[in-house]
Short mmCIF file of C-alpha atoms and ligand atoms in Angstrom, two decimals:
data_model
loop_
_atom_site.label_atom_id
_atom_site.label_comp_id
_atom_site.label_asym_id
_atom_site.label_seq_id
_atom_site.Cartn_x
_atom_site.Cartn_y
_atom_site.Cartn_z
CA MET B 179 -96.59 8.59 39.06
CA ASP B 180 -100.30 9.37 39.30
CA LYS B 181 -100.97 8.19 42.83
CA SER B 182 -104.46 9.33 43.70
CA ILE B 183 -105.25 11.42 46.74
CA GLU B 184 -107.48 10.07 49.45
CA ASN B 185 -109.46 12.61 51.42
CA THR B 186 -109.95 11.47 54.99
CA ILE B 187 -112.29 14.00 56.56
CA VAL B 188 -111.78 14.94 60.19
CA ARG B 189 -114.92 16.69 61.40
CA LEU B 190 -114.56 19.23 64.17
CA HIS B 191 -117.60 20.72 65.80
CA GLU B 192 -115.86 23.87 66.91
CA THR B 193 -112.31 25.09 66.51
CA GLN B 194 -110.62 28.47 66.34
CA SER B 195 -109.40 27.99 62.82
CA THR B 196 -109.06 24.80 60.78
CA ASN B 197 -105.72 26.12 59.51
CA ASN B 198 -104.41 26.40 63.08
CA TYR B 199 -105.76 22.96 63.85
CA ALA B 200 -104.22 21.41 60.73
CA ASN B 201 -100.87 23.09 61.36
CA SER B 202 -100.71 21.75 64.90
CA GLN B 203 -101.73 18.26 63.75
CA ILE B 204 -98.96 18.26 61.14
CA ARG B 205 -96.42 19.26 63.77
CA GLU B 206 -97.54 16.64 66.30
CA ASN B 207 -98.82 13.66 64.31
CA GLU B 208 -98.47 11.87 61.05
CA VAL B 209 -101.16 13.35 58.84
CA PRO B 210 -101.62 11.64 55.47
CA GLU B 211 -101.69 13.78 52.35
CA GLY B 212 -105.24 14.69 51.42
CA THR B 213 -106.51 14.85 55.00
CA VAL B 214 -109.24 17.45 55.44
CA PHE B 215 -109.99 19.21 58.71
CA LEU B 216 -113.54 20.49 58.45
CA ALA B 217 -115.21 22.71 61.03
CA TYR B 218 -118.88 23.16 61.68
CA GLU B 219 -117.91 26.39 63.37
CA GLN B 220 -114.72 28.45 63.52
CA THR B 221 -114.43 30.88 66.42
CA ALA B 222 -111.45 32.75 64.97
CA GLY B 223 -111.45 31.97 61.26
CA ARG B 224 -108.54 33.67 59.56
CA GLY B 225 -108.53 35.42 56.22
CA GLN B 226 -105.74 36.99 54.20
CA LEU B 227 -103.76 39.79 55.87
CA ASN B 228 -104.92 38.83 59.37
CA ASN B 229 -108.54 39.58 58.58
CA PHE B 230 -111.32 37.65 60.27
CA TRP B 231 -113.14 35.14 58.08
CA GLU B 232 -116.86 35.33 58.74
CA SER B 233 -118.83 32.11 58.46
CA GLU B 234 -122.06 31.32 60.26
CA ALA B 235 -121.97 27.96 62.08
CA GLY B 236 -123.14 25.05 59.96
CA LYS B 237 -124.01 27.13 56.92
CA ASN B 238 -120.84 27.07 54.87
CA LEU B 239 -117.69 25.16 54.12
CA THR B 240 -114.67 25.99 56.23
CA PHE B 241 -111.90 23.44 55.94
CA SER B 242 -108.18 22.90 55.54
CA LEU B 243 -106.65 20.40 53.20
CA VAL B 244 -103.15 19.02 53.74
CA PHE B 245 -100.68 18.54 50.90
CA TYR B 246 -97.00 17.60 50.82
CA PRO B 247 -95.89 19.19 47.53
CA ASP B 248 -92.23 18.25 47.95
CA PHE B 249 -91.82 18.39 44.16
CA LEU B 250 -92.49 22.14 44.12
CA GLU B 251 -89.69 24.71 44.43
CA ILE B 252 -90.49 27.81 46.47
CA ARG B 253 -90.45 30.04 43.42
CA ARG B 254 -93.23 27.88 41.91
CA GLN B 255 -95.42 27.92 45.02
CA PHE B 256 -98.12 29.97 43.30
CA MET B 257 -98.86 26.84 41.22
CA LEU B 258 -100.53 25.41 44.29
CA SER B 259 -102.78 28.42 44.49
CA LYS B 260 -103.65 27.92 40.84
CA VAL B 261 -104.61 24.26 41.23
CA VAL B 262 -106.74 24.96 44.28
CA THR B 263 -108.59 27.89 42.74
CA LEU B 264 -109.06 25.99 39.47
CA GLY B 265 -110.51 23.04 41.38
CA ILE B 266 -112.97 25.27 43.18
CA TYR B 267 -113.78 27.08 39.96
CA THR B 268 -114.47 23.78 38.17
CA ALA B 269 -116.66 22.36 40.94
CA LEU B 270 -118.72 25.49 41.54
CA SER B 271 -119.19 26.39 37.88
CA LYS B 272 -121.81 23.67 37.87
CA TYR B 273 -123.93 25.84 40.17
CA VAL B 274 -123.21 29.40 39.08
CA ASP B 275 -122.26 31.18 35.89
CA GLN B 276 -119.76 33.97 35.71
CA LEU B 277 -117.33 32.53 38.22
CA ARG B 278 -113.88 34.04 38.08
CA ILE B 279 -110.64 33.75 40.00
CA LYS B 280 -109.67 37.13 41.34
CA TRP B 281 -105.92 37.27 41.65
CA PRO B 282 -104.31 36.00 43.71
CA ASN B 283 -106.83 33.47 45.00
CA ASP B 284 -110.34 34.75 45.60
CA ILE B 285 -113.38 33.12 44.08
CA TYR B 286 -115.61 35.77 42.58
CA VAL B 287 -118.99 35.91 40.91
CA GLY B 288 -119.42 39.24 39.18
CA ASN B 289 -117.95 41.66 41.68
CA GLN B 290 -118.81 39.60 44.74
CA LYS B 291 -116.67 37.23 46.77
CA LEU B 292 -117.93 33.67 47.09
CA GLY B 293 -114.84 32.17 48.64
CA GLY B 294 -111.32 32.72 49.83
CA ILE B 295 -108.18 30.70 50.35
CA LEU B 296 -105.40 30.92 52.88
CA ILE B 297 -102.42 28.72 52.07
CA GLU B 298 -99.71 28.22 54.68
CA ASN B 299 -96.54 26.49 53.56
CA SER B 300 -93.58 25.07 55.35
CA ILE B 301 -90.35 24.89 53.44
CA MET B 302 -87.33 22.60 53.52
CA TYR B 303 -84.22 22.78 51.32
CA GLY B 304 -85.93 25.19 48.92
CA LEU B 305 -88.91 22.91 48.36
CA LEU B 306 -92.38 22.95 49.85
CA LYS B 307 -92.52 20.44 52.65
CA SER B 308 -96.15 20.82 53.63
CA SER B 309 -99.06 23.01 52.69
CA VAL B 310 -102.18 23.70 54.67
CA VAL B 311 -104.76 24.91 52.20
CA GLY B 312 -107.51 26.70 54.10
CA ILE B 313 -110.69 27.16 52.11
CA GLY B 314 -113.75 29.15 53.04
CA LEU B 315 -116.75 28.89 50.69
CA ASN B 316 -119.99 30.69 51.34
CA VAL B 317 -122.68 28.15 50.68
CA ASN B 318 -125.97 28.73 52.53
CA GLN B 319 -125.36 31.91 54.53
CA THR B 320 -127.71 34.74 53.59
CA VAL B 321 -126.69 37.57 55.93
CA PHE B 322 -123.11 38.75 56.37
CA ARG B 323 -122.37 40.99 59.34
CA SER B 324 -118.68 41.76 59.13
CA THR B 325 -117.17 44.61 57.18
CA ALA B 326 -115.69 42.24 54.60
CA PRO B 327 -116.36 43.75 51.21
CA ASN B 328 -119.02 42.27 48.94
CA PRO B 329 -119.53 38.74 50.30
CA VAL B 330 -122.00 36.45 48.55
CA SER B 331 -123.06 32.80 48.85
CA LEU B 332 -124.35 30.11 46.52
CA ARG B 333 -127.68 30.47 48.29
CA ILE B 334 -127.90 34.22 47.69
CA LEU B 335 -126.91 33.78 44.05
CA THR B 336 -129.28 30.96 43.18
CA ASN B 337 -131.94 31.05 45.88
CA GLN B 338 -131.35 27.35 46.57
CA HIS B 339 -130.17 25.44 49.59
CA TYR B 340 -127.08 23.25 49.15
CA ASP B 341 -125.86 20.08 50.81
CA CYS B 342 -122.45 21.17 52.10
CA ASP B 343 -121.08 17.61 52.13
CA ARG B 344 -121.91 17.19 48.49
CA VAL B 345 -120.30 20.47 47.53
CA LEU B 346 -117.26 19.48 49.60
CA THR B 347 -116.89 16.17 47.75
CA GLU B 348 -117.15 17.91 44.39
CA VAL B 349 -114.62 20.56 45.33
CA LEU B 350 -112.15 18.01 46.70
CA THR B 351 -112.46 15.80 43.62
CA ALA B 352 -111.69 18.74 41.36
CA ILE B 353 -108.78 20.01 43.48
CA ASN B 354 -107.28 16.51 43.56
CA TYR B 355 -107.54 16.32 39.79
CA TYR B 356 -105.59 19.55 39.31
CA TYR B 357 -103.10 18.71 42.06
CA LEU B 358 -102.26 15.44 40.32
CA ARG B 359 -101.89 17.32 37.03
CA LEU B 360 -99.39 19.58 38.77
CA ARG B 361 -97.52 16.60 40.18
CA GLU B 362 -97.35 15.21 36.65
CA GLY B 363 -95.71 18.43 35.47
CA GLU B 364 -98.62 19.77 33.46
CA ASP B 365 -97.85 23.35 34.43
CA ALA B 366 -98.51 24.80 30.99
CA LYS B 367 -102.05 23.40 30.87
CA ILE B 368 -102.75 24.66 34.39
CA ASP B 369 -101.37 28.10 33.51
CA ARG B 370 -103.59 28.32 30.44
CA GLU B 371 -106.71 27.32 32.33
CA PHE B 372 -105.94 29.68 35.20
CA ILE B 373 -105.42 32.65 32.93
CA SER B 374 -108.60 31.93 31.01
CA VAL B 375 -110.75 32.38 34.11
CA LEU B 376 -108.95 35.32 35.66
CA TYR B 377 -111.18 38.16 36.87
CA ARG B 378 -110.99 41.22 34.61
CA LEU B 379 -108.44 39.72 32.24
CA ASN B 380 -107.76 41.95 29.22
CA GLU B 381 -110.22 44.58 30.39
CA LYS B 382 -109.29 48.20 30.73
CA HIS B 383 -109.59 49.39 34.34
CA LEU B 384 -108.13 51.88 36.75
CA PHE B 385 -105.53 50.55 39.17
CA LYS B 386 -103.82 52.08 42.16
CA ALA B 387 -100.25 51.32 43.20
CA GLU B 388 -98.01 53.40 45.47
CA ASP B 389 -100.60 56.19 45.45
CA GLU B 390 -100.52 56.41 41.68
CA VAL B 391 -103.75 55.79 39.81
CA PHE B 392 -103.32 54.54 36.28
CA SER B 393 -105.28 52.90 33.54
CA GLY B 394 -104.25 49.46 32.36
CA GLU B 395 -105.27 45.89 31.82
CA ILE B 396 -104.39 42.59 33.44
CA ILE B 397 -102.54 40.47 30.92
CA GLY B 398 -101.58 37.54 33.12
CA VAL B 399 -99.57 36.27 36.06
CA ASN B 400 -95.85 35.52 35.97
CA GLU B 401 -94.06 32.40 37.20
CA ILE B 402 -93.72 33.66 40.74
CA GLY B 403 -97.38 34.60 40.94
CA GLN B 404 -97.11 38.33 40.39
CA LEU B 405 -99.93 40.07 38.57
CA LEU B 406 -98.94 41.53 35.20
CA VAL B 407 -100.63 44.77 34.24
CA ARG B 408 -100.02 46.59 30.97
CA LYS B 409 -100.29 50.34 31.28
CA GLU B 410 -101.71 52.44 28.48
CA ASP B 411 -98.21 53.43 27.39
CA GLY B 412 -97.43 49.74 26.82
CA LYS B 413 -95.20 49.36 29.88
CA ILE B 414 -95.75 46.10 31.75
CA LEU B 415 -95.76 46.25 35.54
CA ASN B 416 -95.65 43.31 37.92
CA PHE B 417 -97.12 43.32 41.40
CA HIS B 418 -97.00 41.21 44.50
CA PHE B 419 -100.18 40.71 46.55
CA LYS B 420 -101.43 44.01 47.99
CA GLU B 421 -99.03 46.11 45.96
CA VAL B 422 -101.87 46.93 43.60
CA GLU B 423 -105.62 47.32 43.87
CA PHE B 424 -108.49 48.17 41.63
CA GLN B 425 -109.47 51.80 41.87
CA ILE B 426 -113.15 51.27 42.50
CA THR B 427 -114.36 54.80 41.99
CA GLU B 428 -114.02 54.30 38.26
CA GLU B 429 -117.49 53.01 37.53
CA PRO B 430 -120.61 51.85 39.29
CA GLU B 431 -120.20 48.26 40.42
CA ASP B 432 -122.78 45.68 39.33
C1 BTN N 182 -109.44 35.19 52.45
O1 BTN N 182 -109.26 36.13 53.20
O2 BTN N 182 -109.93 35.36 51.34
C2 BTN N 182 -109.03 33.81 52.89
C3 BTN N 182 -110.11 33.14 53.69
C4 BTN N 182 -109.75 31.74 54.13
C5 BTN N 182 -110.77 31.20 55.10
C6 BTN N 182 -110.56 29.74 55.40
S1 BTN N 182 -111.90 29.05 56.30
C7 BTN N 182 -110.99 27.60 56.58
C8 BTN N 182 -109.57 28.02 56.87
N1 BTN N 182 -109.40 28.30 58.27
C9 BTN N 182 -109.15 29.60 58.48
O3 BTN N 182 -108.98 30.11 59.59
N2 BTN N 182 -109.10 30.25 57.32
C10 BTN N 182 -109.32 29.38 56.20
#
């Protein structure tokens, strides 16, 4: 089965959060897979860990994409994160070099954050029933006011203005491609590609976990999406999101 995905785009002038909007639409209506809820402006855009997602009206891409990955067991849910980040990586690599996926699902250029993803799943009988994939990409914004660390946009990086609709189409095409690969069971290929573009893979850095600072290197991500870090003594540690962070005092950032 390689049924393609059709992206019907629902344009909202203003909404609190496209993820909230998509979630309520899924609850109340029949929403075909691939539907995109795109906002010109979000008044309460949500980031990871209840942070606010800053995005100036009309300058960027803020949208939520609906999937029904009912072939995916809960323990494999990080695969969805991989296909989405790989799609974004593939589409945006055309515009900027040095893109990386910062585990678990940030889009980075150098040490700056170009985009973020907030995936909200509903689960039935141990499988994913629906997924709202919220994506925020900084496209044309040049000034960021919030305290979010190191934001950057395509415009800042390249000094060019971008047509958001065009970038959206390219991103959706690439995400669909990887999503279909996942549906076809091509996990190994997706894993390989994901690892190859992971931020700071196989580089020695300082990490902090449970108040301990240690030196190690990222060597990959396991099946349930935990980050694998090899310490200098050879021991391999695995971490869930927010259990580990880079110790940023180690060296001057770019
Ligand atoms: C992160 O913190 O890195 C995740 C940011 C996700 C932001 C997007 S913008 C579209 C969608 N709607 C939201 O409220 N959040 C996501």
